[in-house]
PDB file of C-alpha atoms and ligand atoms in Angstrom:
ATOM      1  CA  UNK A1293      20.040   4.698   2.047  1.00  0.00           C
ATOM      2  CA  UNK A1294      19.778   1.680  -0.230  1.00  0.00           C
ATOM      3  CA  UNK A1295      16.665  -0.435  -0.435  1.00  0.00           C
ATOM      4  CA  UNK A1296      18.237  -3.529   1.140  1.00  0.00           C
ATOM      5  CA  UNK A1297      19.251  -1.524   4.221  1.00  0.00           C
ATOM      6  CA  UNK A1298      15.776   0.018   4.417  1.00  0.00           C
ATOM      7  CA  UNK A1299      14.117  -3.399   4.240  1.00  0.00           C
ATOM      8  CA  UNK A1300      16.367  -4.624   7.056  1.00  0.00           C
ATOM      9  CA  UNK A1301      15.404  -1.567   9.100  1.00  0.00           C
ATOM     10  CA  UNK A1302      11.738  -2.326   8.536  1.00  0.00           C
ATOM     11  CA  UNK A1303      12.278  -5.941   9.639  1.00  0.00           C
ATOM     12  CA  UNK A1304      13.873  -4.704  12.873  1.00  0.00           C
ATOM     13  CA  UNK A1305      11.093  -2.172  13.403  1.00  0.00           C
ATOM     14  CA  UNK A1306       8.393  -4.839  13.110  1.00  0.00           C
ATOM     15  CA  UNK A1307      10.094  -7.786  14.818  1.00  0.00           C
ATOM     16  CA  UNK A1308       9.031  -6.885  18.365  1.00  0.00           C
ATOM     17  CA  UNK A1309       5.329  -6.570  17.502  1.00  0.00           C
ATOM     18  CA  UNK A1310       2.850  -8.968  15.925  1.00  0.00           C
ATOM     19  CA  UNK A1311      -0.372  -6.952  15.882  1.00  0.00           C
ATOM     20  CA  UNK A1312      -1.300  -6.460  12.235  1.00  0.00           C
ATOM     21  CA  UNK A1313      -2.936  -3.021  12.585  1.00  0.00           C
ATOM     22  CA  UNK A1314      -0.037  -1.732  14.683  1.00  0.00           C
ATOM     23  CA  UNK A1315       2.468  -3.021  12.128  1.00  0.00           C
ATOM     24  CA  UNK A1316       0.512  -1.501   9.215  1.00  0.00           C
ATOM     25  CA  UNK A1317       0.582   1.838  11.081  1.00  0.00           C
ATOM     26  CA  UNK A1318       4.338   1.792  11.621  1.00  0.00           C
ATOM     27  CA  UNK A1319       4.966   0.549   8.069  1.00  0.00           C
ATOM     28  CA  UNK A1320       2.994   3.516   6.671  1.00  0.00           C
ATOM     29  CA  UNK A1321       4.957   5.898   8.924  1.00  0.00           C
ATOM     30  CA  UNK A1322       8.250   4.279   7.890  1.00  0.00           C
ATOM     31  CA  UNK A1323       7.440   4.635   4.175  1.00  0.00           C
ATOM     32  CA  UNK A1324       6.346   8.254   4.595  1.00  0.00           C
ATOM     33  CA  UNK A1325       9.459   9.085   6.603  1.00  0.00           C
ATOM     34  CA  UNK A1326      11.954   7.360   4.304  1.00  0.00           C
ATOM     35  CA  UNK A1327      10.433   8.165   0.908  1.00  0.00           C
ATOM     36  CA  UNK A1328       8.260  11.238   1.451  1.00  0.00           C
ATOM     37  CA  UNK A1329       5.355   9.745  -0.485  1.00  0.00           C
ATOM     38  CA  UNK A1330       2.473  12.179  -0.887  1.00  0.00           C
ATOM     39  CA  UNK A1331       0.108   9.538   0.508  1.00  0.00           C
ATOM     40  CA  UNK A1332       0.907   6.013   1.639  1.00  0.00           C
ATOM     41  CA  UNK A1333      -1.261   3.528   3.444  1.00  0.00           C
ATOM     42  CA  UNK A1334      -3.390   0.448   3.602  1.00  0.00           C
ATOM     43  CA  UNK A1335      -6.877  -0.675   2.755  1.00  0.00           C
ATOM     44  CA  UNK A1336      -8.124  -3.906   4.355  1.00  0.00           C
ATOM     45  CA  UNK A1337     -10.631  -6.321   2.854  1.00  0.00           C
ATOM     46  CA  UNK A1338     -13.601  -6.236   5.256  1.00  0.00           C
ATOM     47  CA  UNK A1339     -16.596  -8.267   4.059  1.00  0.00           C
ATOM     48  CA  UNK A1340     -17.197  -7.125   0.465  1.00  0.00           C
ATOM     49  CA  UNK A1341     -15.263  -3.850   0.524  1.00  0.00           C
ATOM     50  CA  UNK A1342     -11.822  -2.348   0.960  1.00  0.00           C
ATOM     51  CA  UNK A1343     -11.851  -0.248   4.107  1.00  0.00           C
ATOM     52  CA  UNK A1344      -9.314   2.515   4.802  1.00  0.00           C
ATOM     53  CA  UNK A1345      -6.650   1.393   7.263  1.00  0.00           C
ATOM     54  CA  UNK A1346      -3.534   3.008   8.733  1.00  0.00           C
ATOM     55  CA  UNK A1347      -2.064   5.683   6.461  1.00  0.00           C
ATOM     56  CA  UNK A1348       0.060   8.828   6.305  1.00  0.00           C
ATOM     57  CA  UNK A1349      -0.961  11.828   4.248  1.00  0.00           C
ATOM     58  CA  UNK A1350      -4.126  13.711   3.379  1.00  0.00           C
ATOM     59  CA  UNK A1351      -7.625  12.466   4.267  1.00  0.00           C
ATOM     60  CA  UNK A1352      -8.642   9.620   1.944  1.00  0.00           C
ATOM     61  CA  UNK A1353     -11.693   7.753   0.628  1.00  0.00           C
ATOM     62  CA  UNK A1354     -12.915   5.252   3.207  1.00  0.00           C
ATOM     63  CA  UNK A1355     -14.527   2.436   1.191  1.00  0.00           C
ATOM     64  CA  UNK A1356     -13.698   0.971  -2.223  1.00  0.00           C
ATOM     65  CA  UNK A1357     -15.614  -1.783  -4.010  1.00  0.00           C
ATOM     66  CA  UNK A1358     -13.956  -4.807  -5.606  1.00  0.00           C
ATOM     67  CA  UNK A1359     -12.784  -3.987  -9.145  1.00  0.00           C
ATOM     68  CA  UNK A1360     -13.100  -0.215  -8.615  1.00  0.00           C
ATOM     69  CA  UNK A1361     -10.134   2.126  -8.936  1.00  0.00           C
ATOM     70  CA  UNK A1362      -6.550   0.957  -8.793  1.00  0.00           C
ATOM     71  CA  UNK A1363      -7.029  -0.492  -5.309  1.00  0.00           C
ATOM     72  CA  UNK A1364     -10.164  -2.450  -6.203  1.00  0.00           C
ATOM     73  CA  UNK A1365      -8.448  -3.800  -9.353  1.00  0.00           C
ATOM     74  CA  UNK A1366      -5.468  -4.894  -7.265  1.00  0.00           C
ATOM     75  CA  UNK A1367      -7.818  -6.753  -4.927  1.00  0.00           C
ATOM     76  CA  UNK A1368      -9.706  -8.359  -7.834  1.00  0.00           C
ATOM     77  CA  UNK A1369      -6.664  -9.479  -9.818  1.00  0.00           C
ATOM     78  CA  UNK A1370      -4.108  -9.848  -6.992  1.00  0.00           C
ATOM     79  CA  UNK A1371      -1.577  -8.179  -9.319  1.00  0.00           C
ATOM     80  CA  UNK A1372       0.504  -5.096  -8.499  1.00  0.00           C
ATOM     81  CA  UNK A1373      -0.248  -1.928 -10.474  1.00  0.00           C
ATOM     82  CA  UNK A1374       2.174   0.809 -11.512  1.00  0.00           C
ATOM     83  CA  UNK A1375       0.157   3.811 -12.701  1.00  0.00           C
ATOM     84  CA  UNK A1376       2.380   6.552 -14.211  1.00  0.00           C
ATOM     85  CA  UNK A1377      -0.575   8.861 -14.894  1.00  0.00           C
ATOM     86  CA  UNK A1378      -3.698   8.359 -12.796  1.00  0.00           C
ATOM     87  CA  UNK A1379      -5.835  10.254 -15.329  1.00  0.00           C
ATOM     88  CA  UNK A1380      -5.130   7.504 -17.862  1.00  0.00           C
ATOM     89  CA  UNK A1381      -6.212   4.649 -15.566  1.00  0.00           C
ATOM     90  CA  UNK A1382      -9.869   3.840 -16.342  1.00  0.00           C
ATOM     91  CA  UNK A1383     -11.934   4.214 -13.170  1.00  0.00           C
ATOM     92  CA  UNK A1384      -9.140   5.685 -11.070  1.00  0.00           C
ATOM     93  CA  UNK A1385     -10.561   6.991  -7.765  1.00  0.00           C
ATOM     94  CA  UNK A1386      -9.272  10.495  -7.008  1.00  0.00           C
ATOM     95  CA  UNK A1387      -9.293  10.758  -3.208  1.00  0.00           C
ATOM     96  CA  UNK A1388      -7.087  13.814  -3.594  1.00  0.00           C
ATOM     97  CA  UNK A1389      -6.727  15.849  -6.775  1.00  0.00           C
ATOM     98  CA  UNK A1390      -2.984  16.362  -6.184  1.00  0.00           C
ATOM     99  CA  UNK A1391      -2.267  12.657  -6.655  1.00  0.00           C
ATOM    100  CA  UNK A1392      -0.749  12.110 -10.134  1.00  0.00           C
ATOM    101  CA  UNK A1393       0.889   8.658 -10.123  1.00  0.00           C
ATOM    102  CA  UNK A1394       0.621   5.623  -7.877  1.00  0.00           C
ATOM    103  CA  UNK A1395       1.629   2.069  -7.068  1.00  0.00           C
ATOM    104  CA  UNK A1396      -0.705  -0.453  -5.449  1.00  0.00           C
ATOM    105  CA  UNK A1397       0.402  -3.918  -4.303  1.00  0.00           C
ATOM    106  CA  UNK A1398      -1.795  -6.667  -2.855  1.00  0.00           C
ATOM    107  CA  UNK A1399      -1.416  -8.119   0.636  1.00  0.00           C
ATOM    108  CA  UNK A1400      -1.712 -11.838  -0.013  1.00  0.00           C
ATOM    109  CA  UNK A1401      -2.046 -14.262   2.898  1.00  0.00           C
ATOM    110  CA  UNK A1402      -2.645 -17.981   2.384  1.00  0.00           C
ATOM    111  CA  UNK A1403      -3.525 -17.325  -1.251  1.00  0.00           C
ATOM    112  CA  UNK A1404      -6.153 -14.679  -0.468  1.00  0.00           C
ATOM    113  CA  UNK A1405      -5.974 -10.908  -0.890  1.00  0.00           C
ATOM    114  CA  UNK A1406      -6.552  -9.428   2.577  1.00  0.00           C
ATOM    115  CA  UNK A1407      -5.776  -5.819   1.662  1.00  0.00           C
ATOM    116  CA  UNK A1408      -3.631  -3.503  -0.418  1.00  0.00           C
ATOM    117  CA  UNK A1409      -0.752  -1.091   0.076  1.00  0.00           C
ATOM    118  CA  UNK A1410      -1.131   2.132  -1.910  1.00  0.00           C
ATOM    119  CA  UNK A1411       1.638   4.715  -2.469  1.00  0.00           C
ATOM    120  CA  UNK A1412       0.747   7.973  -4.235  1.00  0.00           C
ATOM    121  CA  UNK A1413       2.894  10.767  -5.637  1.00  0.00           C
ATOM    122  CA  UNK A1414       1.936  14.310  -6.553  1.00  0.00           C
ATOM    123  CA  UNK A1415       4.282  14.023  -9.567  1.00  0.00           C
ATOM    124  CA  UNK A1416       3.566  12.296 -12.854  1.00  0.00           C
ATOM    125  CA  UNK A1417       5.531   9.126 -13.585  1.00  0.00           C
ATOM    126  CA  UNK A1418       7.223   9.121 -10.186  1.00  0.00           C
ATOM    127  CA  UNK A1419       7.540   5.338  -9.698  1.00  0.00           C
ATOM    128  CA  UNK A1420       9.714   2.657 -11.314  1.00  0.00           C
ATOM    129  CA  UNK A1421       9.478  -1.118 -11.552  1.00  0.00           C
ATOM    130  CA  UNK A1422      12.111  -1.216  -8.779  1.00  0.00           C
ATOM    131  CA  UNK A1423       9.694   0.694  -6.523  1.00  0.00           C
ATOM    132  CA  UNK A1424       7.030  -1.951  -7.162  1.00  0.00           C
ATOM    133  CA  UNK A1425       9.451  -4.742  -6.212  1.00  0.00           C
ATOM    134  CA  UNK A1426      10.482  -2.806  -3.118  1.00  0.00           C
ATOM    135  CA  UNK A1427       6.877  -2.265  -1.992  1.00  0.00           C
ATOM    136  CA  UNK A1428       6.159  -5.965  -2.601  1.00  0.00           C
ATOM    137  CA  UNK A1429       9.125  -6.760  -0.331  1.00  0.00           C
ATOM    138  CA  UNK A1430       7.752  -4.323   2.276  1.00  0.00           C
ATOM    139  CA  UNK A1431       4.406  -6.117   2.213  1.00  0.00           C
ATOM    140  CA  UNK A1432       6.076  -9.519   2.559  1.00  0.00           C
ATOM    141  CA  UNK A1433       7.972  -8.331   5.653  1.00  0.00           C
ATOM    142  CA  UNK A1434       4.758  -6.889   7.104  1.00  0.00           C
ATOM    143  CA  UNK A1435       2.813 -10.135   6.599  1.00  0.00           C
ATOM    144  CA  UNK A1436       5.619 -12.339   7.888  1.00  0.00           C
ATOM    145  CA  UNK A1437       6.009 -10.169  11.005  1.00  0.00           C
ATOM    146  CA  UNK A1438       2.316 -10.054  11.869  1.00  0.00           C
ATOM    147  CA  UNK A1439      -0.319 -12.325  13.274  1.00  0.00           C
ATOM    148  CA  UNK A1440      -3.140 -12.299  10.730  1.00  0.00           C
ATOM    149  CA  UNK A1441      -6.532 -13.084  12.209  1.00  0.00           C
ATOM    150  CA  UNK A1442      -8.693 -14.828   9.621  1.00  0.00           C
TER     151      UNK A1442
HETATM  152  N1  SME B1827      -6.466   6.162  -6.094  1.00  0.00           N
HETATM  153  C1  SME B1827      -6.927   4.961  -5.455  1.00  0.00           C
HETATM  154  C2  SME B1827      -7.803   5.285  -4.279  1.00  0.00           C
HETATM  155  C3  SME B1827      -7.083   5.363  -2.990  1.00  0.00           C
HETATM  156  S1  SME B1827      -6.318   6.812  -2.754  1.00  0.00           S
HETATM  157  O1  SME B1827      -5.392   7.139  -3.815  1.00  0.00           O
HETATM  158  C4  SME B1827      -5.621   6.952  -1.284  1.00  0.00           C
HETATM  159  C5  SME B1827      -7.661   4.092  -6.430  1.00  0.00           C
HETATM  160  O2  SME B1827      -7.886   4.483  -7.578  1.00  0.00           O
HETATM  161  O3  SME B1827      -8.034   2.997  -6.042  1.00  0.00           O
END
């Protein structure tokens, strides 16, 4: 299925619900189901840490500090990261040793990073720039469909 169709499906999936945690949960399930990512899920900014949120895949690290790992860097810089080889990313946090490449995109709401979406593959160099754009679109749909409590 093409990406545009998938994004429309996600919009339909989320349109009847506004709870942010519920929508993160179904978004993670949708991404796992449609793309078979090794691990896919969310970390939310809670106080001064990223805290593990809804995800699909193996057990993961629960707390990440700002600037640490790919997720903490994404939070700090509010940029998306495409990491073709996790072993070459300084400070990469290996929650699971099978993870070889990953994409992390920030969840930005009213100019602030409120969390990140992380997709991991067990294959090297498994993501393209088009995947980053797609996951950014996924995050935009999620934020626009949800009530964010500040
Ligand atoms: N690899 C991430 C940590 C999260 S897990 O991959 C689920 C990082 O370096 O921030």
